[in-house]
Amino acid sequence: MNAKPDLEQVPSAPIATPDKSAAKRVGRILSFDFWRGLALITIFINHIPGNPLERFTSRNFGFSDASEVFVFLAGAAAGLAYFRRFQSGQRLLQTLKIWMRSFHLYSAHIVLVIAMAAIMGFAAQQTGDVRLLEMMHFDVFVASPVQGLIGLATLGLQPSYLNILPLYIVLIAVSPVLILIASKSVRWMLALSGALYVGTQLLALKLPSYPLPDGWFFNPLAWQFIFAIGLAVGISLVRGAPLPRNRLLFALAAFYTVMACIWIKAGFYIKWDLWPLPRFMWEFDKTNLLLPRLLHVLALAYLASYLPMERWLRSTAYLRPVILMGQHSLPVFCFGTVLSLVGQILRMVGSGDPTTDVVMIVTGILLQMGLAGVLEWYRVGLNQRPQGQVAASAG
């Protein structure tokens, strides 16, 4: 079974003994699955704006949110899944596999957009409320069908709440280049990625959208940096190198995390222009992953690395549903996105009662957990079938 960089097949790695054989002794990092599953739950809640549970999600307690966690873990997963195979001389084969994975994500995105457009179109037709189309830019398909289809095919048209997969598609597609550079020097890979990040901020580089103006909501030229940092972490684990433990770094990460929480909860904002400092160093724009957001997610990741997550997760069954969501992240994300759209429609045509919202959110999360459980049951059952039976059914 091929490893996939969406944590459906993420191997683990030893935390010490940095020898050549360490990369072969891989198991599974449940904490990656757990954080990915928790990020999916957070994304689902945030994608139904106005609900009472929204105020308890991570973006209300710091500068970053679940999107940064999602991309960081995607990079770590890519390093865990592919670096060793690149090292073993299978670079061309693994590059093709990665590109096939990227195409699989692309296909899922196209199908998801079509399904969402159909749901939104049906709702608009039944209610006579065209705002349902406008609020997610699906009105482009009505006003300019040809341009809309071109934008959909080229990823230039990204309806609201459907812009994380295009970013993921691009990052996975370019990951062979990053892995190839990292196989020579991880420091060089990070330096080149960081240079592109800074150049993007200073020169306002972006990928254009189409047919709507401006650019991508998640600028890949900036977000590739957090992906590359995650990739470096994954490679470090594959090599068996221990993550650095530094009291000063821990204190700085804790201070920054607490400061960010106070800043957000108190509603502070920077009133003056801090020139000559570049704006990306003190603003909080999500599109270009500005520095305060990047530092915040890295601080959280460093603090989380101190937690005995593996022991906790292996000793309790209560968090198993969240772990399974992370292990089957792509179908769960697509299903959750559809459910969140239905939730938005129900809130618009309904009363927006807080109790109803909570019931709707909880039901949606349970349905996603149920889907993850069914997918895991199917995966385990398929793997346990006799080889001859599998071959016969495949033929």
Coordinates of C-alpha atoms in Angstrom, one line a residue:
M1 CA 0.0 0.0 0.0
N2 CA 1.5 3.3 -1.0
A3 CA 2.1 6.0 1.5
K4 CA 0.0 9.1 1.1
P5 CA 0.9 12.6 2.3
D6 CA -2.5 13.4 3.7
L7 CA -1.8 11.3 6.8
E8 CA -4.0 8.4 5.6
Q9 CA -0.8 6.4 5.5
V10 CA 1.7 8.4 7.6
P11 CA 4.5 6.4 9.1
S12 CA 6.1 7.2 12.3
A13 CA 9.8 7.3 13.1
P14 CA 12.1 6.9 16.1
I15 CA 12.9 10.0 18.1
A16 CA 16.5 9.0 18.7
T17 CA 19.3 6.8 17.3
P18 CA 20.1 8.8 14.2
D19 CA 21.6 5.9 12.2
K20 CA 21.0 4.7 8.7
S21 CA 18.7 1.9 9.8
A22 CA 16.5 4.2 11.8
A23 CA 14.6 5.3 8.8
K24 CA 13.4 1.7 8.2
R25 CA 12.0 1.2 11.7
V26 CA 8.8 3.1 11.2
G27 CA 5.4 2.7 12.8
R28 CA 2.7 5.3 13.1
I29 CA 2.6 8.8 14.7
L30 CA -0.9 8.9 16.2
S31 CA -0.4 12.5 17.4
F32 CA -0.2 13.7 13.8
D33 CA -3.5 11.9 13.1
F34 CA -5.0 13.4 16.2
W35 CA -4.0 17.0 15.4
R36 CA -5.1 16.6 11.8
G37 CA -8.5 15.3 13.0
L38 CA -8.9 18.2 15.5
A39 CA -8.0 20.6 12.7
L40 CA -10.8 19.1 10.5
I41 CA -13.3 19.5 13.4
T42 CA -12.2 23.2 13.8
I43 CA -12.4 23.8 10.1
F44 CA -16.0 22.4 10.0
I45 CA -17.1 24.6 12.9
N46 CA -15.5 27.7 11.4
H47 CA -17.1 27.0 8.0
I48 CA -20.6 27.6 9.5
P49 CA -20.1 31.2 10.5
G50 CA -22.2 32.7 13.3
N51 CA -22.7 29.5 15.2
P52 CA -22.2 29.7 19.0
L53 CA -19.3 27.1 19.0
E54 CA -17.3 29.2 16.6
R55 CA -16.0 31.4 19.5
F56 CA -14.3 28.4 21.1
T57 CA -12.1 27.5 18.1
S58 CA -8.4 28.1 18.0
R59 CA -8.4 31.3 15.9
N60 CA -10.1 33.1 18.8
F61 CA -7.0 32.4 21.0
G62 CA -4.1 33.2 18.8
F63 CA -2.9 34.6 15.5
S64 CA -3.1 31.3 13.5
D65 CA -5.9 28.8 13.0
A66 CA -6.5 25.3 11.8
S67 CA -5.3 26.1 8.2
E68 CA -1.7 26.6 9.4
V69 CA -1.8 23.3 11.3
F70 CA -3.2 21.5 8.3
V71 CA -0.4 22.6 6.0
F72 CA 2.3 22.1 8.5
L73 CA 1.2 18.5 9.1
A74 CA 0.9 18.0 5.3
G75 CA 4.6 18.9 5.0
A76 CA 5.6 16.6 7.8
A77 CA 3.5 13.8 6.3
A78 CA 5.2 14.2 2.9
G79 CA 8.6 14.0 4.6
L80 CA 7.6 10.8 6.5
A81 CA 6.0 9.2 3.5
Y82 CA 8.5 10.0 0.7
F83 CA 11.9 11.0 1.9
R84 CA 13.3 7.5 2.5
R85 CA 12.1 6.3 -0.9
F86 CA 13.8 9.3 -2.6
Q87 CA 17.0 8.3 -0.7
S88 CA 16.8 4.7 -1.9
G89 CA 17.1 5.8 -5.5
Q90 CA 13.4 5.6 -6.5
R91 CA 13.2 9.3 -7.2
L92 CA 11.5 9.2 -10.6
L93 CA 9.0 6.5 -9.5
Q94 CA 8.2 8.4 -6.3
T95 CA 7.8 11.7 -8.2
L96 CA 5.3 10.1 -10.4
K97 CA 3.4 8.7 -7.4
I98 CA 3.4 12.1 -5.8
W99 CA 2.1 13.7 -8.9
M100 CA -0.6 11.0 -9.2
R101 CA -1.6 11.9 -5.6
S102 CA -1.8 15.5 -6.5
F103 CA -4.0 14.6 -9.5
H104 CA -6.2 12.6 -7.1
L105 CA -6.6 15.7 -4.9
Y106 CA -7.3 17.8 -8.0
S107 CA -10.1 15.3 -9.0
A108 CA -11.5 15.4 -5.5
H109 CA -11.6 19.2 -5.6
I110 CA -13.3 19.3 -9.0
V111 CA -16.0 16.9 -7.9
L112 CA -16.4 18.7 -4.6
V113 CA -16.9 22.1 -6.3
I114 CA -19.5 20.6 -8.7
A115 CA -21.3 18.9 -5.8
M116 CA -21.4 22.2 -3.8
A117 CA -22.5 24.2 -6.9
A118 CA -25.4 21.7 -7.4
I119 CA -26.4 21.9 -3.7
M120 CA -26.3 25.7 -3.7
G121 CA -28.1 26.0 -7.1
F122 CA -30.9 23.7 -5.8
A123 CA -31.2 25.7 -2.6
A124 CA -31.3 29.0 -4.6
Q125 CA -33.9 27.6 -6.9
Q126 CA -36.1 26.4 -4.1
T127 CA -35.9 29.5 -2.0
G128 CA -35.6 32.1 -4.8
D129 CA -32.7 33.7 -2.8
V130 CA -29.8 34.4 -5.2
R131 CA -27.6 35.4 -2.3
L132 CA -27.0 31.7 -1.8
L133 CA -25.0 31.7 -5.1
E134 CA -23.3 35.1 -4.5
M135 CA -22.0 34.3 -1.0
M136 CA -19.6 31.6 -2.4
H137 CA -19.0 33.1 -5.9
F138 CA -21.1 30.4 -7.6
D139 CA -22.9 33.2 -9.4
V140 CA -19.8 33.3 -11.8
F141 CA -21.0 30.0 -13.3
V142 CA -24.4 31.6 -14.0
A143 CA -23.1 34.9 -15.4
S144 CA -20.1 33.5 -17.4
P145 CA -20.3 29.7 -17.7
V146 CA -17.3 29.3 -20.0
Q147 CA -15.0 31.5 -17.9
G148 CA -16.3 29.8 -14.8
L149 CA -15.4 26.4 -16.2
I150 CA -11.9 27.6 -17.3
G151 CA -11.4 29.0 -13.8
L152 CA -12.5 25.8 -12.2
A153 CA -10.2 23.6 -14.4
T154 CA -7.2 25.9 -13.8
L155 CA -7.9 26.3 -10.1
G156 CA -8.2 30.0 -10.7
L157 CA -11.8 30.1 -9.5
Q158 CA -12.0 29.0 -5.9
P159 CA -15.4 29.4 -4.3
S160 CA -15.4 30.4 -0.7
Y161 CA -14.5 27.7 1.8
L162 CA -13.1 25.6 -1.1
N163 CA -9.6 27.2 -1.3
I164 CA -7.5 24.9 0.9
L165 CA -7.5 22.0 -1.5
P166 CA -6.0 24.0 -4.4
L167 CA -3.2 25.1 -2.1
Y168 CA -2.7 21.5 -1.0
I169 CA -2.6 20.3 -4.6
V170 CA 0.1 22.7 -5.6
L171 CA 2.2 22.0 -2.5
I172 CA 2.1 18.2 -3.0
A173 CA 2.9 18.7 -6.7
V174 CA 6.1 20.7 -5.9
S175 CA 7.1 18.6 -3.0
P176 CA 9.5 16.3 -5.1
V177 CA 11.6 19.4 -5.8
L178 CA 11.8 20.3 -2.1
I179 CA 12.5 16.6 -1.1
L180 CA 15.3 16.5 -3.8
I181 CA 16.9 19.6 -2.4
A182 CA 16.5 18.3 1.2
S183 CA 18.2 15.1 0.3
K184 CA 21.3 17.1 -0.3
S185 CA 20.8 19.6 2.5
V186 CA 17.7 20.4 4.6
R187 CA 19.2 23.7 5.5
W188 CA 19.5 24.7 1.8
M189 CA 15.9 23.6 1.3
L190 CA 14.7 25.8 4.2
A191 CA 16.9 28.7 3.1
L192 CA 15.5 28.6 -0.5
S193 CA 12.0 28.2 0.7
G194 CA 12.4 31.1 3.2
A195 CA 13.9 33.3 0.5
L196 CA 10.8 32.7 -1.7
Y197 CA 8.6 33.5 1.3
V198 CA 10.4 36.8 2.0
G199 CA 10.5 37.7 -1.7
T200 CA 6.8 37.0 -1.9
Q201 CA 6.1 39.4 0.9
L202 CA 8.4 42.2 -0.3
L203 CA 7.5 42.0 -4.0
A204 CA 3.8 41.1 -3.6
L205 CA 4.1 38.0 -5.6
K206 CA 1.0 35.9 -6.1
L207 CA -0.8 33.4 -8.3
P208 CA -3.6 35.1 -10.3
S209 CA -7.2 34.0 -9.9
Y210 CA -9.6 33.7 -12.9
P211 CA -12.1 35.1 -13.9
L212 CA -12.4 37.1 -10.6
P213 CA -9.6 39.6 -9.9
D214 CA -6.9 39.5 -7.3
G215 CA -5.2 36.2 -6.5
W216 CA -5.5 33.0 -4.6
F217 CA -6.9 33.2 -1.1
F218 CA -4.0 31.0 0.1
N219 CA -1.0 32.2 -1.7
P220 CA 1.1 29.1 -2.4
L221 CA 4.3 31.2 -2.9
A222 CA 4.0 32.1 0.8
W223 CA 2.4 29.0 2.3
Q224 CA 5.1 26.8 0.8
F225 CA 7.3 27.9 3.7
I226 CA 5.3 26.4 6.5
F227 CA 4.9 23.3 4.3
A228 CA 8.7 23.1 3.9
I229 CA 9.2 23.5 7.6
G230 CA 6.9 20.6 8.2
L231 CA 8.7 18.7 5.6
A232 CA 12.0 19.3 7.5
V233 CA 10.4 18.0 10.7
G234 CA 9.2 14.8 8.9
I235 CA 12.7 14.3 7.4
S236 CA 14.2 14.7 10.8
L237 CA 12.0 12.0 12.2
V238 CA 12.7 9.7 9.4
R239 CA 16.4 10.1 10.0
G240 CA 15.9 9.4 13.7
A241 CA 17.2 12.7 14.7
P242 CA 15.8 14.0 18.0
L243 CA 13.8 17.2 18.0
P244 CA 15.8 20.0 19.7
R245 CA 15.0 20.6 23.4
N246 CA 15.9 24.1 24.6
R247 CA 14.6 25.8 27.7
L248 CA 15.0 29.3 26.2
L249 CA 13.2 28.3 23.0
F250 CA 10.4 26.7 25.1
A251 CA 10.1 29.8 27.2
L252 CA 10.0 32.1 24.1
A253 CA 7.3 29.8 22.4
A254 CA 5.2 29.8 25.6
F255 CA 5.5 33.6 26.0
Y256 CA 4.6 34.2 22.3
T257 CA 1.6 31.9 22.6
V258 CA 0.3 33.5 25.7
M259 CA 0.9 37.0 24.3
A260 CA -1.0 36.1 21.1
C261 CA -3.9 34.9 23.2
I262 CA -4.1 38.0 25.3
W263 CA -3.7 40.2 22.1
I264 CA -6.7 38.5 20.4
K265 CA -8.9 38.3 23.4
A266 CA -8.3 41.9 24.3
G267 CA -8.9 43.1 20.8
F268 CA -5.6 44.9 20.4
Y269 CA -4.6 46.3 17.0
I270 CA -1.6 48.2 15.7
K271 CA -2.8 51.8 15.2
W272 CA 0.4 53.2 13.7
D273 CA 2.4 52.3 10.6
L274 CA 5.5 50.6 11.8
W275 CA 7.6 51.7 8.9
P276 CA 10.5 51.0 8.1
L277 CA 9.6 47.5 9.2
P278 CA 8.0 45.5 6.3
R279 CA 4.2 45.1 6.7
F280 CA 4.4 41.3 6.7
M281 CA 6.3 41.4 10.0
W282 CA 3.5 43.0 12.0
E283 CA 0.2 42.5 10.1
F284 CA -1.9 39.4 10.3
D285 CA -3.1 38.7 6.8
K286 CA -3.9 35.1 6.2
T287 CA -3.5 35.1 2.4
N288 CA 0.2 35.5 2.6
L289 CA 0.8 33.8 5.9
L290 CA 2.3 36.9 7.5
L291 CA 5.0 36.5 10.1
P292 CA 2.9 36.7 13.3
R293 CA 0.8 33.8 12.1
L294 CA 3.8 31.8 11.0
L295 CA 5.6 32.2 14.3
H296 CA 2.4 31.4 16.2
V297 CA 1.8 28.0 14.6
L298 CA 5.5 27.2 15.0
A299 CA 5.4 28.1 18.7
L300 CA 2.3 25.9 19.1
A301 CA 4.0 23.0 17.3
Y302 CA 7.1 23.3 19.5
L303 CA 5.1 23.4 22.7
A304 CA 3.0 20.4 21.5
S305 CA 6.2 18.4 20.9
Y306 CA 6.8 18.4 24.6
L307 CA 3.5 16.7 25.3
P308 CA 3.5 12.8 25.7
M309 CA 0.9 12.6 23.1
E310 CA 1.8 9.1 21.8
R311 CA 1.4 7.6 25.3
W312 CA -1.8 9.4 25.9
L313 CA -3.4 8.5 22.6
R314 CA -2.3 4.8 22.8
S315 CA -3.7 4.5 26.3
T316 CA -7.2 5.8 25.7
A317 CA -10.0 4.9 23.3
Y318 CA -12.0 8.1 23.7
L319 CA -10.0 10.0 21.2
R320 CA -10.0 7.2 18.6
P321 CA -12.7 8.8 16.5
V322 CA -10.6 12.0 16.2
I323 CA -7.5 10.0 15.2
L324 CA -9.5 8.1 12.5
M325 CA -10.7 11.5 11.1
G326 CA -7.0 12.4 10.7
Q327 CA -6.1 9.1 9.1
H328 CA -8.9 9.5 6.5
S329 CA -8.5 13.3 6.2
L330 CA -9.4 13.8 2.5
P331 CA -12.8 12.1 2.4
V332 CA -13.7 13.4 5.8
F333 CA -12.7 17.0 4.7
C334 CA -14.8 16.7 1.6
F335 CA -17.8 15.3 3.5
G336 CA -17.4 18.0 6.2
T337 CA -17.3 20.7 3.6
V338 CA -20.6 19.5 2.1
L339 CA -22.1 19.3 5.6
S340 CA -20.9 22.8 6.4
L341 CA -22.6 24.2 3.2
V342 CA -25.8 22.5 4.2
G343 CA -25.4 24.1 7.6
Q344 CA -24.9 27.5 6.1
I345 CA -28.1 27.1 4.0
L346 CA -30.1 26.0 7.0
R347 CA -28.9 28.9 9.0
M348 CA -29.8 31.4 6.2
V349 CA -33.3 30.0 5.7
G350 CA -34.0 29.2 9.3
S351 CA -34.1 31.2 12.5
G352 CA -30.5 30.8 13.5
D353 CA -31.5 29.5 16.9
P354 CA -28.3 28.8 19.0
T355 CA -29.6 25.4 20.3
T356 CA -30.4 24.3 16.7
D357 CA -26.9 25.4 15.7
V358 CA -25.2 23.4 18.4
V359 CA -27.3 20.3 17.5
M360 CA -26.4 20.8 13.8
I361 CA -22.7 21.1 14.6
V362 CA -22.5 18.1 16.9
T363 CA -24.5 16.0 14.4
G364 CA -22.1 17.0 11.6
I365 CA -19.1 16.1 13.7
L366 CA -20.6 12.7 14.6
L367 CA -21.4 12.0 11.0
Q368 CA -17.8 12.8 10.0
M369 CA -16.5 10.5 12.8
G370 CA -18.9 7.8 11.5
L371 CA -17.6 8.1 8.0
A372 CA -14.0 7.8 9.3
G373 CA -15.0 4.7 11.2
V374 CA -16.6 3.1 8.2
L375 CA -13.6 3.9 6.1
E376 CA -11.2 2.4 8.7
W377 CA -13.4 -0.7 9.0
Y378 CA -13.3 -1.1 5.2
R379 CA -9.5 -0.6 5.1
V380 CA -8.8 -3.1 7.9
G381 CA -11.2 -5.6 6.4
L382 CA -9.7 -5.3 2.9
N383 CA -6.2 -5.7 4.3
Q384 CA -7.2 -8.9 6.1
R385 CA -8.6 -10.6 3.1
P386 CA -6.6 -13.6 1.7
Q387 CA -4.3 -12.6 -1.1
G388 CA -6.0 -15.0 -3.6
Q389 CA -9.4 -13.5 -2.8
V390 CA -8.1 -10.0 -3.3
A391 CA -6.6 -10.9 -6.6
A392 CA -9.8 -12.7 -7.7
S393 CA -12.0 -9.7 -6.8
A394 CA -9.6 -7.4 -8.6
G395 CA -9.9 -9.4 -11.8

